[in-house]
């Protein structure tokens, strides 16, 4: 069946092609001694061969060096998640549909704070939907300590009655939640989730039709970020690796630039014309670096604030990011958005762009939270919390 979404397979770390083993190299002299022509005229030919071999060796060394660099770069930008890390991450989608018992289901409210897997498909799907959901189910069963909610939204509400969805999902797992709605409601849910809308094919003579639909299963974390997308084709064992990491409290980065990951981001509230603070956590896997500037469309200017030894707030022109973890926290260093172009209210999203000394940039989208939630959202979460 057709997939309407170009389910982008994440760029895999290129395996550095193993250089030919030393034993496979031609002998340095080009020809074995006992095969050397007896007479002198070919000395020039031999030295040309030697030169050619030297050039070839140099070329091999250069290409190995290039390959190694490529590999290192790929590793630096790749956190090794099996799913595709969404950058910038999106908030937990907000939509209301109807569950298989006929009750309204407010997705954001019902699943808030829960690790959630969200999938749009249909029960008549010949292969992708059953394989994908079954793979997820098996991966979750292999990780019984991890509590997760799986929500399936039909993209074929005409044939997928609530009863049919229920019995089909029960074939995988009776705890899977099934949702349906009018075509308009389902379209709105797809849009809210950032999913390509499904399109039914023309029915055949028997009236049967396929539905082209996006194949990614979205993972939404306990921090209410939609942070990973699993395209069809992911193996159960790869999925289990991600689930292990999530179970141990790890989260995919909010954004990354080179060796620096932003692992948490939240903004405080603020009135139009006034200021709001931005708190970020950085994991720098590389050398010491600095953020030279921060920009945003949400405010007239951005100021980096530090606190000196006596606790007095000071302006800093750059933000040092030593190797390791750096937290911008309430009472410590933070980023101020000054002259807000509109009020930032809890539930809003604001985006800033970080400009690093090496020219890299990272776009960070973050939730605006109420004052009384700032500490919860900026203090490291306990694993499994
Ligand atoms: Cu399908």
Coordinates of C-alpha atoms and ligand atoms in Angstrom, one line a residue:
X1 CA 0.0 0.0 0.0
X2 CA 1.0 3.6 -0.5
X3 CA 2.3 5.7 2.2
X4 CA 1.4 9.3 1.8
X5 CA 4.2 10.4 4.0
X6 CA 7.8 10.2 3.0
X7 CA 8.7 8.3 6.2
X8 CA 12.2 9.6 6.3
X9 CA 14.5 6.8 7.4
X10 CA 16.9 8.4 9.7
X11 CA 20.4 8.8 8.3
X12 CA 22.3 5.8 9.7
X13 CA 25.8 6.1 10.9
X14 CA 27.9 5.2 7.9
X15 CA 30.0 2.2 8.6
X16 CA 33.6 3.1 8.0
X17 CA 34.5 0.8 5.2
X18 CA 37.3 -1.4 6.5
X19 CA 40.5 -0.6 4.8
X20 CA 41.9 -3.5 2.9
X21 CA 43.9 -5.7 5.1
X22 CA 47.7 -5.2 5.0
X23 CA 48.1 -8.7 3.4
X24 CA 46.1 -7.6 0.4
X25 CA 48.5 -4.8 -0.4
X26 CA 50.8 -5.3 -3.4
X27 CA 54.4 -5.8 -2.5
X28 CA 56.2 -2.5 -2.1
X29 CA 58.5 -3.2 -5.0
X30 CA 55.7 -3.7 -7.4
X31 CA 57.0 -7.0 -8.8
X32 CA 58.5 -9.9 -6.9
X33 CA 62.3 -9.9 -7.3
X34 CA 62.4 -13.2 -9.2
X35 CA 60.1 -11.7 -11.8
X36 CA 62.3 -8.6 -12.4
X37 CA 63.3 -8.2 -16.0
X38 CA 67.0 -9.0 -16.3
X39 CA 68.1 -5.9 -18.3
X40 CA 68.4 -2.3 -17.4
X41 CA 66.0 -0.4 -19.6
X42 CA 63.0 -1.1 -17.4
X43 CA 64.5 0.7 -14.3
X44 CA 62.6 3.7 -15.4
X45 CA 59.5 1.6 -15.7
X46 CA 60.0 0.2 -12.2
X47 CA 60.4 3.7 -10.7
X48 CA 57.2 4.8 -12.4
X49 CA 55.5 1.8 -10.9
X50 CA 56.9 2.7 -7.5
X51 CA 55.7 6.3 -7.9
X52 CA 52.3 5.1 -9.0
X53 CA 52.0 2.8 -6.0
X54 CA 53.1 5.7 -3.7
X55 CA 50.4 7.9 -5.2
X56 CA 47.9 5.2 -4.8
X57 CA 48.8 4.7 -1.2
X58 CA 48.6 8.4 -0.6
X59 CA 45.2 8.4 -2.2
X60 CA 44.0 5.5 0.0
X61 CA 45.3 7.3 3.2
X62 CA 43.5 10.6 2.2
X63 CA 40.3 8.7 1.5
X64 CA 40.5 6.8 4.8
X65 CA 41.1 10.1 6.6
X66 CA 38.1 11.6 4.9
X67 CA 35.9 8.6 5.7
X68 CA 37.0 8.7 9.3
X69 CA 36.1 12.4 9.6
X70 CA 32.7 11.8 8.1
X71 CA 32.1 9.0 10.5
X72 CA 33.1 11.2 13.5
X73 CA 30.9 14.0 12.3
X74 CA 27.9 11.6 11.9
X75 CA 28.5 10.3 15.4
X76 CA 28.7 13.8 16.8
X77 CA 25.3 14.8 15.4
X78 CA 23.7 11.4 16.1
X79 CA 22.6 10.5 19.6
X80 CA 22.0 7.0 18.5
X81 CA 18.3 6.9 18.9
X82 CA 16.6 4.4 16.7
X83 CA 13.6 6.7 16.2
X84 CA 14.0 10.0 14.3
X85 CA 14.6 12.8 16.9
X86 CA 12.2 15.6 16.0
X87 CA 13.8 19.0 15.9
X88 CA 12.5 21.3 17.0
X89 CA 10.3 19.1 19.2
X90 CA 6.6 19.8 19.3
X91 CA 4.3 20.0 22.3
X92 CA 1.9 17.1 23.1
X93 CA -0.8 17.4 20.4
X94 CA -4.2 18.8 21.4
X95 CA -7.3 17.3 19.9
X96 CA -10.5 15.6 21.0
X97 CA -12.0 12.5 19.3
X98 CA -14.3 9.7 20.4
X99 CA -13.0 6.5 22.0
X100 CA -14.2 2.9 21.3
X101 CA -16.8 3.1 24.1
X102 CA -18.3 6.3 22.5
X103 CA -16.9 8.8 25.0
X104 CA -15.1 12.0 24.1
X105 CA -11.3 11.6 24.5
X106 CA -9.3 14.8 25.0
X107 CA -5.9 13.5 24.0
X108 CA -3.7 16.1 25.6
X109 CA -5.7 16.0 28.9
X110 CA -6.1 12.2 29.1
X111 CA -2.5 11.4 28.3
X112 CA -0.7 14.4 30.0
X113 CA 2.6 13.4 31.6
X114 CA 2.5 9.9 30.2
X115 CA 4.8 8.3 27.8
X116 CA 2.5 8.0 24.8
X117 CA 2.8 6.4 21.4
X118 CA 0.4 7.9 18.8
X119 CA -0.4 6.2 15.5
X120 CA -2.8 7.0 12.7
X121 CA -3.9 4.1 10.5
X122 CA -6.8 1.8 9.7
X123 CA -8.0 -1.7 10.4
X124 CA -8.2 -2.8 6.8
X125 CA -4.5 -2.0 6.3
X126 CA -3.0 -5.2 4.8
X127 CA 0.5 -4.9 6.3
X128 CA 2.0 -1.7 7.6
X129 CA -0.5 -1.0 10.5
X130 CA -0.6 -4.6 11.9
X131 CA 3.1 -5.1 11.6
X132 CA 4.0 -1.7 13.1
X133 CA 1.6 -1.9 16.0
X134 CA 2.6 -5.5 16.7
X135 CA 6.3 -4.6 16.7
X136 CA 5.6 -1.7 19.2
X137 CA 3.5 -4.0 21.4
X138 CA 6.3 -6.7 21.5
X139 CA 8.9 -4.0 22.3
X140 CA 6.8 -2.6 25.1
X141 CA 6.2 -6.2 26.5
X142 CA 9.9 -6.6 26.6
X143 CA 10.2 -3.6 28.9
X144 CA 7.5 -4.2 31.5
X145 CA 8.8 -1.6 33.9
X146 CA 8.1 1.2 31.4
X147 CA 4.5 2.4 31.6
X148 CA 3.3 3.7 28.3
X149 CA 0.0 4.5 26.6
X150 CA -0.7 3.5 23.0
X151 CA -3.3 5.5 21.1
X152 CA -4.5 4.5 17.7
X153 CA -6.5 6.9 15.6
X154 CA -8.4 5.6 12.6
X155 CA -7.9 7.3 9.2
X156 CA -10.8 5.4 7.8
X157 CA -13.8 6.3 10.0
X158 CA -16.3 5.1 7.5
X159 CA -15.4 1.4 7.8
X160 CA -13.7 1.5 11.2
X161 CA -16.6 1.5 13.6
X162 CA -15.8 1.8 17.3
X163 CA -16.6 -1.9 17.7
X164 CA -14.3 -2.9 14.8
X165 CA -11.4 -0.8 16.1
X166 CA -11.9 -2.3 19.6
X167 CA -11.7 -5.9 18.4
X168 CA -8.9 -5.2 16.0
X169 CA -6.8 -3.5 18.7
X170 CA -7.6 -6.3 21.2
X171 CA -5.8 -8.6 18.8
X172 CA -2.6 -6.7 19.8
X173 CA -3.3 -5.4 23.3
X174 CA -6.5 -4.8 25.1
X175 CA -5.0 -1.7 26.7
X176 CA -4.5 0.1 23.4
X177 CA -6.8 3.1 23.1
X178 CA -8.7 3.5 19.8
X179 CA -10.1 6.7 18.6
X180 CA -12.4 7.8 15.8
X181 CA -14.3 10.9 14.7
X182 CA -15.7 12.8 11.8
X183 CA -13.3 13.2 8.8
X184 CA -12.9 16.8 9.8
X185 CA -12.0 15.9 13.4
X186 CA -9.5 13.3 12.3
X187 CA -8.0 15.8 9.9
X188 CA -7.6 18.3 12.8
X189 CA -6.0 15.6 14.9
X190 CA -3.5 14.8 12.1
X191 CA -2.7 18.5 11.8
X192 CA -2.3 19.0 15.5
X193 CA 0.1 16.0 15.6
X194 CA 2.2 17.2 12.6
X195 CA 1.2 14.1 10.6
X196 CA 0.6 14.1 6.8
X197 CA -3.2 13.7 6.3
X198 CA -4.3 10.3 5.1
X199 CA -6.0 10.0 1.7
X200 CA -8.2 7.1 0.7
X201 CA -7.6 5.4 -2.7
X202 CA -10.4 5.0 -5.2
X203 CA -12.4 1.9 -4.4
X204 CA -12.0 -1.2 -6.6
X205 CA -15.0 -3.0 -8.3
X206 CA -15.7 -4.9 -5.0
X207 CA -15.8 -1.6 -3.2
X208 CA -12.6 -2.3 -1.3
X209 CA -10.1 0.5 -1.0
X210 CA -6.8 1.2 0.6
X211 CA -6.0 4.4 2.6
X212 CA -2.6 6.1 2.0
X213 CA -1.5 7.2 5.4
X214 CA 1.6 8.4 7.3
X215 CA 3.4 5.5 8.9
X216 CA 5.3 7.1 11.7
X217 CA 4.4 6.3 15.3
X218 CA 5.0 9.4 17.4
X219 CA 6.5 9.1 20.8
X220 CA 5.5 11.8 23.3
X221 CA 7.4 11.9 26.6
X222 CA 6.5 12.4 30.2
X223 CA 7.7 16.0 29.6
X224 CA 4.8 16.4 27.1
X225 CA 7.2 16.8 24.2
X226 CA 6.6 15.0 20.9
X227 CA 10.2 14.0 20.6
X228 CA 10.6 10.9 18.5
X229 CA 9.0 9.5 15.3
X230 CA 9.3 5.8 14.4
X231 CA 8.8 5.2 10.7
X232 CA 7.6 1.8 9.5
X233 CA 10.4 -0.7 9.2
X234 CA 11.9 -0.2 12.6
X235 CA 13.0 -3.5 14.2
X236 CA 11.7 -4.6 17.6
X237 CA 15.3 -4.9 18.9
X238 CA 16.1 -1.3 17.9
X239 CA 12.9 -0.1 19.5
X240 CA 13.8 -1.9 22.7
X241 CA 17.1 0.0 22.9
X242 CA 15.2 3.3 22.8
X243 CA 12.7 2.1 25.4
X244 CA 15.6 1.1 27.7
X245 CA 17.0 4.6 27.5
X246 CA 13.6 6.2 28.1
X247 CA 13.0 3.9 31.0
X248 CA 16.4 5.0 32.5
X249 CA 15.2 8.6 32.4
X250 CA 17.0 9.7 29.3
X251 CA 15.2 12.0 26.9
X252 CA 16.1 12.8 23.3
X253 CA 17.5 16.3 22.9
X254 CA 15.2 19.3 22.4
X255 CA 17.7 20.5 19.9
X256 CA 21.3 20.0 19.0
X257 CA 24.2 21.7 17.2
X258 CA 27.4 19.8 16.6
X259 CA 28.4 18.1 19.9
X260 CA 26.0 20.2 22.0
X261 CA 22.5 18.9 22.9
X262 CA 19.9 21.0 24.5
X263 CA 18.3 18.4 26.8
X264 CA 15.7 20.6 28.5
X265 CA 14.1 23.9 27.7
X266 CA 11.3 25.9 29.3
X267 CA 10.3 29.6 29.3
X268 CA 8.6 31.5 32.1
X269 CA 5.5 33.6 31.5
X270 CA 5.6 37.3 30.8
X271 CA 3.4 40.2 29.8
X272 CA 3.6 42.0 26.4
X273 CA 6.3 44.6 26.5
X274 CA 7.9 43.0 29.6
X275 CA 10.4 40.2 30.0
X276 CA 10.5 36.4 30.4
X277 CA 13.3 34.1 31.3
X278 CA 14.4 31.0 29.3
X279 CA 16.0 28.1 31.1
X280 CA 18.0 25.5 29.2
X281 CA 20.1 22.5 30.0
X282 CA 23.0 21.7 27.8
X283 CA 25.0 18.5 27.3
X284 CA 28.2 19.3 25.6
X285 CA 29.9 16.1 24.4
X286 CA 32.7 18.1 22.7
X287 CA 35.2 20.7 23.7
X288 CA 34.5 23.9 25.6
X289 CA 32.4 26.3 23.5
X290 CA 30.4 29.5 23.8
X291 CA 27.0 30.8 22.7
X292 CA 27.7 34.2 21.2
X293 CA 24.1 35.3 20.7
X294 CA 20.5 34.2 21.1
X295 CA 17.8 35.5 18.8
X296 CA 14.0 35.2 18.7
X297 CA 11.0 36.7 16.9
X298 CA 9.2 36.8 20.3
X299 CA 11.0 39.7 21.8
X300 CA 12.8 43.0 20.9
X301 CA 16.1 41.8 22.4
X302 CA 17.7 38.9 24.1
X303 CA 20.1 39.3 27.0
X304 CA 22.3 36.7 28.6
X305 CA 22.2 37.0 32.4
X306 CA 24.8 35.6 34.7
X307 CA 25.0 35.9 38.5
X308 CA 28.4 36.9 40.0
X309 CA 29.9 35.3 43.1
X310 CA 27.8 37.5 45.4
X311 CA 24.6 36.6 43.6
X312 CA 24.2 39.9 41.8
X313 CA 22.7 39.6 38.4
X314 CA 25.2 40.7 35.7
X315 CA 24.9 40.9 31.9
X316 CA 27.1 38.6 30.0
X317 CA 27.9 39.0 26.3
X318 CA 28.5 35.3 25.8
X319 CA 27.5 32.2 27.5
X320 CA 30.3 29.7 28.3
X321 CA 29.4 26.0 27.7
X322 CA 32.2 23.9 29.1
X323 CA 32.4 20.3 28.2
X324 CA 29.7 18.4 30.2
X325 CA 26.4 19.5 31.5
X326 CA 25.4 23.2 32.0
X327 CA 22.1 24.2 33.5
X328 CA 20.5 27.6 33.2
X329 CA 18.2 27.6 36.2
X330 CA 16.1 30.0 38.2
X331 CA 18.4 32.0 40.5
X332 CA 21.4 31.2 38.3
X333 CA 22.4 32.0 34.8
X334 CA 19.5 32.4 32.3
X335 CA 18.5 34.0 29.1
X336 CA 16.1 37.0 29.2
X337 CA 13.7 37.8 26.4
X338 CA 13.1 41.6 26.8
X339 CA 10.3 43.6 25.2
X340 CA 8.0 40.7 24.5
X341 CA 6.1 41.3 21.3
X342 CA 3.1 39.5 22.8
X343 CA 2.3 38.0 26.2
X344 CA 3.7 34.6 26.9
X345 CA 1.1 32.5 28.7
X346 CA 1.4 29.0 30.1
X347 CA 0.6 26.6 27.3
X348 CA 2.2 28.8 24.6
X349 CA 5.3 27.8 22.7
X350 CA 8.3 30.1 22.1
X351 CA 11.3 29.5 19.9
X352 CA 14.8 30.9 20.2
X353 CA 17.8 30.4 18.0
X354 CA 21.2 29.8 19.7
X355 CA 24.3 31.0 17.8
X356 CA 27.4 29.1 18.7
X357 CA 31.0 30.4 18.4
X358 CA 31.8 27.9 15.7
X359 CA 28.9 29.2 13.5
X360 CA 26.5 26.3 14.3
X361 CA 23.0 27.3 15.2
X362 CA 20.2 25.4 17.0
X363 CA 16.5 26.2 17.0
X364 CA 14.9 25.5 20.4
X365 CA 11.1 25.4 20.7
X366 CA 9.9 25.3 24.3
X367 CA 6.8 25.4 26.4
X368 CA 5.9 28.5 28.4
X369 CA 5.0 27.4 31.9
X370 CA 3.4 29.1 34.9
X371 CA 5.8 30.4 37.7
X372 CA 4.8 27.5 40.0
X373 CA 5.8 25.0 37.4
X374 CA 9.2 26.4 36.5
X375 CA 11.1 24.6 39.3
X376 CA 9.5 21.3 38.4
X377 CA 10.5 21.7 34.8
X378 CA 14.1 22.9 35.3
X379 CA 15.2 20.5 38.1
X380 CA 16.4 17.2 36.8
X381 CA 13.7 14.6 36.8
X382 CA 14.1 11.4 38.7
X383 CA 14.3 8.3 36.5
X384 CA 10.9 6.8 36.0
X385 CA 9.2 9.9 37.6
Ligands
LIG1 CU1 -1.6 1.0 7.4

